[in-house]
Short mmCIF file of C-alpha atoms and ligand atoms in Angstrom, two decimals:
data_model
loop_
_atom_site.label_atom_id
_atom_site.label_comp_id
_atom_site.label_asym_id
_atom_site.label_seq_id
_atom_site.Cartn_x
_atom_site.Cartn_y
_atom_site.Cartn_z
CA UNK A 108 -28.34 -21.84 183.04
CA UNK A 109 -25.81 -20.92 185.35
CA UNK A 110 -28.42 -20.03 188.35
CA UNK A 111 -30.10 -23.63 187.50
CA UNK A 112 -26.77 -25.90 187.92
CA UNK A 113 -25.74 -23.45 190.98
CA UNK A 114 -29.37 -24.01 192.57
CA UNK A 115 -29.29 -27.92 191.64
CA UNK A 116 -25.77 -28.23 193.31
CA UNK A 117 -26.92 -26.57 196.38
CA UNK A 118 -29.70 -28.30 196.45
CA UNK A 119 -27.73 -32.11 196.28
CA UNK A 120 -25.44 -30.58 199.22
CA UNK A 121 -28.53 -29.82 201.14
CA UNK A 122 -29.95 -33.22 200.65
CA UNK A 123 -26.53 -34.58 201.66
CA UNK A 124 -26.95 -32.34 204.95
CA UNK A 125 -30.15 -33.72 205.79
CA UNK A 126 -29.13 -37.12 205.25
CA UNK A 127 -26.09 -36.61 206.86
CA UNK A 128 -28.72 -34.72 210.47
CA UNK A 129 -31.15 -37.76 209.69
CA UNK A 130 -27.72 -40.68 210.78
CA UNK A 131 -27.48 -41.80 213.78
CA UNK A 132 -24.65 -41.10 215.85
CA UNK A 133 -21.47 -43.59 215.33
CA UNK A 134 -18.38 -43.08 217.31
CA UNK A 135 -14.89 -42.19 215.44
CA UNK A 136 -13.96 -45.98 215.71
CA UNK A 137 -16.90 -47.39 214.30
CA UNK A 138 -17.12 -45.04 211.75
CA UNK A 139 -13.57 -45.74 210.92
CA UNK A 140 -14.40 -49.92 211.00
CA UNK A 141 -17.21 -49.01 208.76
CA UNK A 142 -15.38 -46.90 206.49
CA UNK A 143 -12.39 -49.86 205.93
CA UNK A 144 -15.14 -52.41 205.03
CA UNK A 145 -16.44 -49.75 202.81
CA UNK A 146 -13.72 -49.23 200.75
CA UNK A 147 -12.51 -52.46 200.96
CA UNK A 148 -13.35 -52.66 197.28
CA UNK A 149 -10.81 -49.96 195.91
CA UNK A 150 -7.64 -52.72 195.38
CA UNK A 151 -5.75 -53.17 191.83
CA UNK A 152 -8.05 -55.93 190.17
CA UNK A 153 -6.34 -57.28 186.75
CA UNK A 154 -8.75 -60.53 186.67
CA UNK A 155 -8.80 -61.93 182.88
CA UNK A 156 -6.00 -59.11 181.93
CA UNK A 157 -3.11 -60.50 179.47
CA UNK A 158 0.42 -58.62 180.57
CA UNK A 159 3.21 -59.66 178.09
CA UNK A 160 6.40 -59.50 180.32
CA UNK A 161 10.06 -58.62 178.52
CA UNK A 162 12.82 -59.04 180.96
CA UNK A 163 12.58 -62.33 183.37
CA UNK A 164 16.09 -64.53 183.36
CA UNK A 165 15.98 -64.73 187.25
CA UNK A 166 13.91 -64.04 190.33
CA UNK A 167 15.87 -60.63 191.67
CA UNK A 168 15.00 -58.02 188.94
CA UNK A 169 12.48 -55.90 188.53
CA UNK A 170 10.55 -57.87 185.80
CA UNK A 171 10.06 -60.98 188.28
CA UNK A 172 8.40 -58.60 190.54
CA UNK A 173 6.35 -56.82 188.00
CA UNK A 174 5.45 -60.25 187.01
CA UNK A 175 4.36 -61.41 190.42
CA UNK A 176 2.17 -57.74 191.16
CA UNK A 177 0.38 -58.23 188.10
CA UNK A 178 0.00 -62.37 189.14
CA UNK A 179 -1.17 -60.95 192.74
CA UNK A 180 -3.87 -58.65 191.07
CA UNK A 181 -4.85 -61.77 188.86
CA UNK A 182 -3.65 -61.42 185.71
CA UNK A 183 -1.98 -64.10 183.25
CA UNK A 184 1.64 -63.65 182.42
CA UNK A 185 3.31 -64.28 179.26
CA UNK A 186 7.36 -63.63 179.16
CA UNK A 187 9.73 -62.56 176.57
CA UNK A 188 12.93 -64.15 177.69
CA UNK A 189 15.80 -62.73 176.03
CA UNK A 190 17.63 -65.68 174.50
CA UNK A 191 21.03 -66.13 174.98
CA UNK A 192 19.26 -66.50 179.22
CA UNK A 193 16.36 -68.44 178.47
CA UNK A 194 17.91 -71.79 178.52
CA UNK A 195 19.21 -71.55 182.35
CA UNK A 196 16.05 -69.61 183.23
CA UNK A 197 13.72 -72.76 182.25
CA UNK A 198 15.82 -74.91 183.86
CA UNK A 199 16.27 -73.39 186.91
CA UNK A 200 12.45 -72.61 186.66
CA UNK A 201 11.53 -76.35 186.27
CA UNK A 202 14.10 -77.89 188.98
CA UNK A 203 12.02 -75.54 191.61
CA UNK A 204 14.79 -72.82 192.22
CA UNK A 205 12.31 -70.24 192.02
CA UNK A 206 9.51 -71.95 194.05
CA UNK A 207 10.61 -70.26 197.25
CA UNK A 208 9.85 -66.65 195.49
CA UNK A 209 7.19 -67.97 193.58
CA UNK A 210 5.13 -67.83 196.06
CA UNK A 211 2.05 -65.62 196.56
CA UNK A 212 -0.14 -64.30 198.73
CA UNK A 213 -2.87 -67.14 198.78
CA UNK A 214 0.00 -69.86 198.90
CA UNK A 215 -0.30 -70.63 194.97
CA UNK A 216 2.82 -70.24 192.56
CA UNK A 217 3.12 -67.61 190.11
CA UNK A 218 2.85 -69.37 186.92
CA UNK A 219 3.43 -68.12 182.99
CA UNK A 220 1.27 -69.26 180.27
CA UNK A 221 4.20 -69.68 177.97
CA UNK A 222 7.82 -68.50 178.08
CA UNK A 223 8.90 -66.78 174.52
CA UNK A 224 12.73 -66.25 173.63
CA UNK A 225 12.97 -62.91 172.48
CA UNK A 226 16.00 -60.50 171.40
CA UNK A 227 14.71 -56.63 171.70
CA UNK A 228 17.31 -55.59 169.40
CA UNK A 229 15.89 -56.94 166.61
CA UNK A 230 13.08 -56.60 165.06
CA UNK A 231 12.72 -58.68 161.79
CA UNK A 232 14.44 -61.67 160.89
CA UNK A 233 16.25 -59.55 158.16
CA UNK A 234 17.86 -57.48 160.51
CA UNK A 235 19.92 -60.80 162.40
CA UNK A 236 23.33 -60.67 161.31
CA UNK A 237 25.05 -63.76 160.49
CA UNK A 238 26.84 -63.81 163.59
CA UNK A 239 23.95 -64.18 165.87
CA UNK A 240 22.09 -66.40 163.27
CA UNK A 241 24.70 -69.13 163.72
CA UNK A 242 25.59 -68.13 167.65
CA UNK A 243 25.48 -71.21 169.62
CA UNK A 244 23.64 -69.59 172.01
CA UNK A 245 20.92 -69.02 169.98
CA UNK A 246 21.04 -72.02 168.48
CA UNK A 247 17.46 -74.61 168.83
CA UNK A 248 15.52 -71.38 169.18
CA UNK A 249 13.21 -69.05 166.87
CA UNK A 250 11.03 -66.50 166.39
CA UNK A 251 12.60 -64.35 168.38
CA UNK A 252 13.02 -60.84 167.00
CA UNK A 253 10.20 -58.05 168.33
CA UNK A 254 7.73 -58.80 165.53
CA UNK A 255 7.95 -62.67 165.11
CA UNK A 256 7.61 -62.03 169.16
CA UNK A 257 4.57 -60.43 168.87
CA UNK A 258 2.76 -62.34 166.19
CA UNK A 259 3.25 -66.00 168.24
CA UNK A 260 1.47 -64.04 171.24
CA UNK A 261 -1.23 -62.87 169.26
CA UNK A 262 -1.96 -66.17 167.54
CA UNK A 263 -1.35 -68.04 170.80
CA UNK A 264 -3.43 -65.62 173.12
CA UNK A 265 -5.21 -63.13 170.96
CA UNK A 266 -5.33 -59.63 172.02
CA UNK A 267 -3.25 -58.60 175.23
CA UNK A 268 -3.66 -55.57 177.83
CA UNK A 269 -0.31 -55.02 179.65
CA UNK A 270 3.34 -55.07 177.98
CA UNK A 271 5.90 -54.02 180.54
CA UNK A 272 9.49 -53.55 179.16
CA UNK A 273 12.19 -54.40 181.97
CA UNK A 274 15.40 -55.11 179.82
CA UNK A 275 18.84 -52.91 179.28
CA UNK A 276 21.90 -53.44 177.90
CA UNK A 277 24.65 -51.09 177.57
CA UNK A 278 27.93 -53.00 176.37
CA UNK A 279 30.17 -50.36 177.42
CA UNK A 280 28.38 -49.31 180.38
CA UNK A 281 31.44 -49.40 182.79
CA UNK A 282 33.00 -46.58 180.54
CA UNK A 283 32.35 -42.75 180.96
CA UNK A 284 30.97 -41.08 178.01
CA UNK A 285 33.99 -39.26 177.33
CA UNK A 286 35.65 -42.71 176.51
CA UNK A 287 32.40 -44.21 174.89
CA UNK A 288 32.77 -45.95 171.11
CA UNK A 289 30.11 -44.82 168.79
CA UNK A 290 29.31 -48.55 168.62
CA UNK A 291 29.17 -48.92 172.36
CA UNK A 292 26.80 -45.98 172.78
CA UNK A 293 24.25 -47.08 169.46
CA UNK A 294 24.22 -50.73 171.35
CA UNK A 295 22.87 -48.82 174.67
CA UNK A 296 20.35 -46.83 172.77
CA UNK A 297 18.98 -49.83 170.79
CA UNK A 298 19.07 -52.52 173.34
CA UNK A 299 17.40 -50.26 176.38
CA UNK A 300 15.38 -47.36 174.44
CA UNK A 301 14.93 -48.56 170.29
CA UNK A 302 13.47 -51.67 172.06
CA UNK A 303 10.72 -50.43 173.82
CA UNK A 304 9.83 -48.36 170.56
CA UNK A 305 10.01 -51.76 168.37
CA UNK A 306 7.36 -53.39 171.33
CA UNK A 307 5.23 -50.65 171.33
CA UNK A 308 5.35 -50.87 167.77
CA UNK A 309 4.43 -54.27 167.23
CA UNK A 310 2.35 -55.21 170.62
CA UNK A 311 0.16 -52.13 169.84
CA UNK A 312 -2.04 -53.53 167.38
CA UNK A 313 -2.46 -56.57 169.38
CA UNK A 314 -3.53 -54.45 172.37
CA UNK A 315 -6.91 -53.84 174.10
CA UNK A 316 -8.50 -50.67 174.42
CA UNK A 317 -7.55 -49.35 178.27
CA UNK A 318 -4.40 -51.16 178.00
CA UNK A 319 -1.03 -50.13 179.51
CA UNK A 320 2.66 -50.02 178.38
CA UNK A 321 5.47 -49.59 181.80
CA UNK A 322 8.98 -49.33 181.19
CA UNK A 323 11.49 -48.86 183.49
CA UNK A 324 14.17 -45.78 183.51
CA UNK A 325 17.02 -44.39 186.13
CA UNK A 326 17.21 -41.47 187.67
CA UNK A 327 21.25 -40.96 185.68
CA UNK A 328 18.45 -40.14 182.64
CA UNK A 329 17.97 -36.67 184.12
CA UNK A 330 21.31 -36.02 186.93
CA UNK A 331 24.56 -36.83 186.84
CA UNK A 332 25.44 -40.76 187.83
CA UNK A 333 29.11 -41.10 187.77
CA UNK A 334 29.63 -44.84 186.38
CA UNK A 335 26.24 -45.39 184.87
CA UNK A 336 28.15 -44.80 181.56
CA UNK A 337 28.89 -46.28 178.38
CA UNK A 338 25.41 -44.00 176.64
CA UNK A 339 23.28 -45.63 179.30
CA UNK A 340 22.38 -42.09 180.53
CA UNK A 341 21.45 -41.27 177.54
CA UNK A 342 19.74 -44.16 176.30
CA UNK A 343 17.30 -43.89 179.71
CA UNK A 344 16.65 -40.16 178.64
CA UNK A 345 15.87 -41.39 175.05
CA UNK A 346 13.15 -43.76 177.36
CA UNK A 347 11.48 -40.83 178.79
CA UNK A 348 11.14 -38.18 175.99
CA UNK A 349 10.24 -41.49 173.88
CA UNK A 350 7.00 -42.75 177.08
CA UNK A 351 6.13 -38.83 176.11
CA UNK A 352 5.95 -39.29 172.92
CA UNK A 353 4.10 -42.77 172.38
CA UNK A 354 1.67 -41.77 174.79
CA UNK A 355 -0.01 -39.29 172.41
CA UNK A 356 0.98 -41.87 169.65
CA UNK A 357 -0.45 -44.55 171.50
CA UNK A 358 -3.35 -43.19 173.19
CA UNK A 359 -4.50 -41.57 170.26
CA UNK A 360 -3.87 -44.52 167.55
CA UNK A 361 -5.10 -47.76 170.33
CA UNK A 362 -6.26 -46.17 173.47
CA UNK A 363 -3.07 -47.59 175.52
CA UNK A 364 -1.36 -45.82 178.09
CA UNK A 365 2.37 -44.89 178.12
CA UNK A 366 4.60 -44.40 181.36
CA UNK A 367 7.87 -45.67 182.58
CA UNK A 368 8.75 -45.73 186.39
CA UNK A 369 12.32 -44.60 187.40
CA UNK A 370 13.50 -47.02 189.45
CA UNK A 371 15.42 -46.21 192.95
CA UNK A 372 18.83 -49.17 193.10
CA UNK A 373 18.28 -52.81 193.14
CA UNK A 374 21.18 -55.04 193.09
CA UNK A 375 19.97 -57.22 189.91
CA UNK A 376 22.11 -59.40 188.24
CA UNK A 377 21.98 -56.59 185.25
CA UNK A 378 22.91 -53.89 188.13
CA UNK A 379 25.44 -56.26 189.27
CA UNK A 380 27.21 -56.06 186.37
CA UNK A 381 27.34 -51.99 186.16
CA UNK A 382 29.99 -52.89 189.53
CA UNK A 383 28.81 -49.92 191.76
CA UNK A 384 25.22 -51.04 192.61
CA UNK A 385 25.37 -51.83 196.83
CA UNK A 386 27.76 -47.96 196.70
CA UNK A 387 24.30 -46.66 195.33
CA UNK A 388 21.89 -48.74 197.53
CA UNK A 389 23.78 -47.77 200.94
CA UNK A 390 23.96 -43.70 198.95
CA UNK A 391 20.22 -44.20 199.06
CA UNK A 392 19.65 -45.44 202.39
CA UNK A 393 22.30 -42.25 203.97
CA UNK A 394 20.35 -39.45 201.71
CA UNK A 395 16.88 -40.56 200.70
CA UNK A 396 13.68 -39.50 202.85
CA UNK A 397 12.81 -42.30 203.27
CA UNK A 398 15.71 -44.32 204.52
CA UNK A 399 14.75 -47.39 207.23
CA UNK A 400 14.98 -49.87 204.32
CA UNK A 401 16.30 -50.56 200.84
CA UNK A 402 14.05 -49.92 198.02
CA UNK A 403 12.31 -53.31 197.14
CA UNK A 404 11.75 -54.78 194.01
CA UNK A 405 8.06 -55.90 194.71
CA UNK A 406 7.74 -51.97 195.58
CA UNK A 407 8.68 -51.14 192.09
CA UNK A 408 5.85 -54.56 191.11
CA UNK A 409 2.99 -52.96 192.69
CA UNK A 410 3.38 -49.73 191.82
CA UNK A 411 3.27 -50.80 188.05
CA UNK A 412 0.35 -52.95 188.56
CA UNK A 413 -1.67 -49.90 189.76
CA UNK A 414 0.28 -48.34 186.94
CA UNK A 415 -1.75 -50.71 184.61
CA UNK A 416 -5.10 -51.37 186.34
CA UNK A 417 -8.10 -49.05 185.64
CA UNK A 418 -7.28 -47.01 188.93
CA UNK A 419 -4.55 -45.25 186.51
CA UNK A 420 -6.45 -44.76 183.53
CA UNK A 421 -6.07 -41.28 183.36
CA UNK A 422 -1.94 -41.22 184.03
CA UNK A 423 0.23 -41.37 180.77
CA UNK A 424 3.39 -40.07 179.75
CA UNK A 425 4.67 -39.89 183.18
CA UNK A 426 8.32 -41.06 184.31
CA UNK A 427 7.01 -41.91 187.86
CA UNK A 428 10.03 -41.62 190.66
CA UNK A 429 9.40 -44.71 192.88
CA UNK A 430 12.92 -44.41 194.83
CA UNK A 431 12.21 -43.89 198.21
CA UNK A 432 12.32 -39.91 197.32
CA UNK A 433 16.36 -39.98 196.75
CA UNK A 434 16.09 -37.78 193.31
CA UNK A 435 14.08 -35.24 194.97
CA UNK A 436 17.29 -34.59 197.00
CA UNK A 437 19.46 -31.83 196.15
CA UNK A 438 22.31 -32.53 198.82
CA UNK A 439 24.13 -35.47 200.28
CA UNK A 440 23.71 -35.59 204.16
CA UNK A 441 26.19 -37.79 204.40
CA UNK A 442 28.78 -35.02 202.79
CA UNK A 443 32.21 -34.47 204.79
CA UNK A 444 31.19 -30.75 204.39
CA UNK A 445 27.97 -31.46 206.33
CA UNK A 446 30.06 -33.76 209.04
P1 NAD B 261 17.63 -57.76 185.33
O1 NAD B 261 18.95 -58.36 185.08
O2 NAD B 261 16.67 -58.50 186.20
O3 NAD B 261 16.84 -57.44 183.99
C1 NAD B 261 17.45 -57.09 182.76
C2 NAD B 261 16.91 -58.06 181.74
O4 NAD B 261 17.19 -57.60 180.43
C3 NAD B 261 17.56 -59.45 181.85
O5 NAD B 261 16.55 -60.42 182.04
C4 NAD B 261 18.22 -59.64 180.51
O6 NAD B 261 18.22 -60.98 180.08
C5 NAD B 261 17.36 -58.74 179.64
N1 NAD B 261 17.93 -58.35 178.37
C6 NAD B 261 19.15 -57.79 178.14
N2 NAD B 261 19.29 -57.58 176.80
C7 NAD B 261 18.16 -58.02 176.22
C8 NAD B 261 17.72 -58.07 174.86
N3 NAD B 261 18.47 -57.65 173.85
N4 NAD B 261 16.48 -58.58 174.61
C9 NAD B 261 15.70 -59.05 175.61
N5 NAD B 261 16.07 -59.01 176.90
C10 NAD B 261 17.28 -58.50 177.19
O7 NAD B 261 17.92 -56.30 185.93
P2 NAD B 261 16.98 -55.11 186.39
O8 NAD B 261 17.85 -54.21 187.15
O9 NAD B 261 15.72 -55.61 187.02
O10 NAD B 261 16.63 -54.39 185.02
C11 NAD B 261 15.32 -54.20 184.53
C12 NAD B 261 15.14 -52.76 184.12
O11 NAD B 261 15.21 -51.94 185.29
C13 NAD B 261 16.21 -52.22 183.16
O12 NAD B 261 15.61 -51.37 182.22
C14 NAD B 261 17.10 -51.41 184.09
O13 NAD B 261 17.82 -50.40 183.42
C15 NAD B 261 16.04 -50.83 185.00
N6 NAD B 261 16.53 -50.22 186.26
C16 NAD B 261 17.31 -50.95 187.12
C17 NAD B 261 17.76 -50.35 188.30
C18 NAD B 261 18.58 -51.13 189.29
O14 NAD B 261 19.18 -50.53 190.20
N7 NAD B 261 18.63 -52.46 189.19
C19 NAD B 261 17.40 -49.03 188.60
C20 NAD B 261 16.61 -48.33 187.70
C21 NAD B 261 16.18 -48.93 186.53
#
């Protein structure tokens, strides 16, 4: 047996020889112009793809971009819109204040099939306290917990390929641990970790075979991020052990994939609020390898569209560092003690 496949692999790499003695001679720049055209058909391609979007209230954040990578590569975006946010969003959306970055590559606008309000702390319309129920910012809207969520976009659109999960919320966030309230810290965990368990949860069923789940985490899940507090640290570790962990789930119960990409700083309106964000961008741009530029959003977009195309289909589980290399770095170069 062994002889056989040995003999029939040499045989294929002398057949490859002579074919290779039998070409005529191209030069190293034709060859190379060949070669482009050649594999000019290796590109992320999400053509008839459904990606359910949690996250969009602006055009800055992460989710926009995600949402306009996965529009670039052809897919149709639906968005969860969290609720008390959704109300300026549309409007801003209809008046044309996102036209500008709305923009793609062909000169069309990024459009969404339908914009769904959607509160990722809760899952069932028995878990809504009273409070919230009769919030006036929540007020003209419904359906919104995870499961009503994901029933309207099944009956609306039927099965779906792509969920991405760009939300956080960690009420306490500006506090350090040490000073963190036991309320304060179960908030973090169930607004930025719980909630991408409750979506997997409930978007699984309505998922396609091949499909793909992306999250988004921060490096203060795994080192030490003085003022990314409040149980946010731990809530983003919670994210990774949990991408782990519904990827066998996941992959075994649906065939979806699982992964989360830790993000290098963005100055969101969410990071915004944290206080230190533009401290972390300009530690990034003194210490990371890779330091001629911030980190982009639409970076962060097209690496989770090739995250979710077929050109991934064998990567799950993985919290994938897209931060210009900064948590590889052990040392600050921009120390005094280095100075
Ligand atoms: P962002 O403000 O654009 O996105 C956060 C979104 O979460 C907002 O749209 C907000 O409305 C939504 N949200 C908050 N609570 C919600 C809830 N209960 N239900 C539904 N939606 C809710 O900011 P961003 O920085 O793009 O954040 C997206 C993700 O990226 C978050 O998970 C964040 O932790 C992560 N991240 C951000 C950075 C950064 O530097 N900005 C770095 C690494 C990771």
């Amino acid at each position: 047996m062994r002889s056989n496949a040995l003999a029939q692999r040499r045989s294929v790499a002398l057949q490859g020889a002579a074919v290779r003695a039998r070409a005529p001679k191209v030069s190293n720049v034709a060859r190379a112009r060949t070669g482009t055209a050649a594999r000019a058909g290796l590109s992320v391609d999400l053509k008839g793809k459904k990606a359910f979007v949690a996250g969009v209230a602006d055009d800055n954040g992460f989710g926009w971009a995600i949402s306009k990578a996965l529009s670039e590569a052809g897919a149709e975006v639906i968005l969860g819109t969290w609720v008390p946010a959704l109300n300026i969003f549309e409007t801003s959306y209809r008046r044309g204040k996102f036209d500008e970055s709305r923009k793609l590559s062909d000169g069309s606008l990024m459009t969404f099939s339908k914009i769904y309000p959607m509160d990722a702390v809760f899952d069932t319309p028995d878990d809504v306290p009273e409070d919230i129920a009769s919030n006036k910012r929540y007020a003209g809207n419904e359906k919104w917990t995870v499961s009503e969520v994901a029933k309207c976009v099944e009956e609306d659109f039927g099965k779906i390929d792509i969920v991405v999960h760009s939300l956080a919320n960690g009420p306490e966030v500006a506090k350090p641990l040490l000073e963190t309230s036991r309320k304060g810290y179960l908030a973090a965990v169930s607004a930025s970790s719980y909630s991408m368990v409750s979506m997997v949860q409930h978007f699984g069923p309505l998922m396609n075979k091949g499909g793909a789940v992306i999250s988004l985490t921060y490096l203060a899940s795994e080192r030490v991020v003085p003022g990314y507090g409040g149980g946010m640290s731990s809530a983003k570790a919670a994210l990774e052990s949990d991408t782990r962990v519904l990827a066998f789930e996941a992959g075994r119960k649906w065939g979806v994939r699982v992964n989360t990409i830790s993000a290098g700083p963005l100055g969101s309106r969410a990071a915004k609020a944290i206080g230190f964000i533009d401290k972390m961008i300009n530690y990034s741009l003194s210490n990371a390898p890779l330091n001629e530029k911030p980190l982009e959003a639409i970076e962060i977009g097209n690496t989770a569209a090739f995250l979710c195309s077929p050109l991934a289909s064998a990567i799950t589980g993985v919290t994938l560092h897209v931060d210009n290399g900064l948590s590889h770095m052990a040392v600050s170069t921009d120390s005094e003690c280095f100075k």
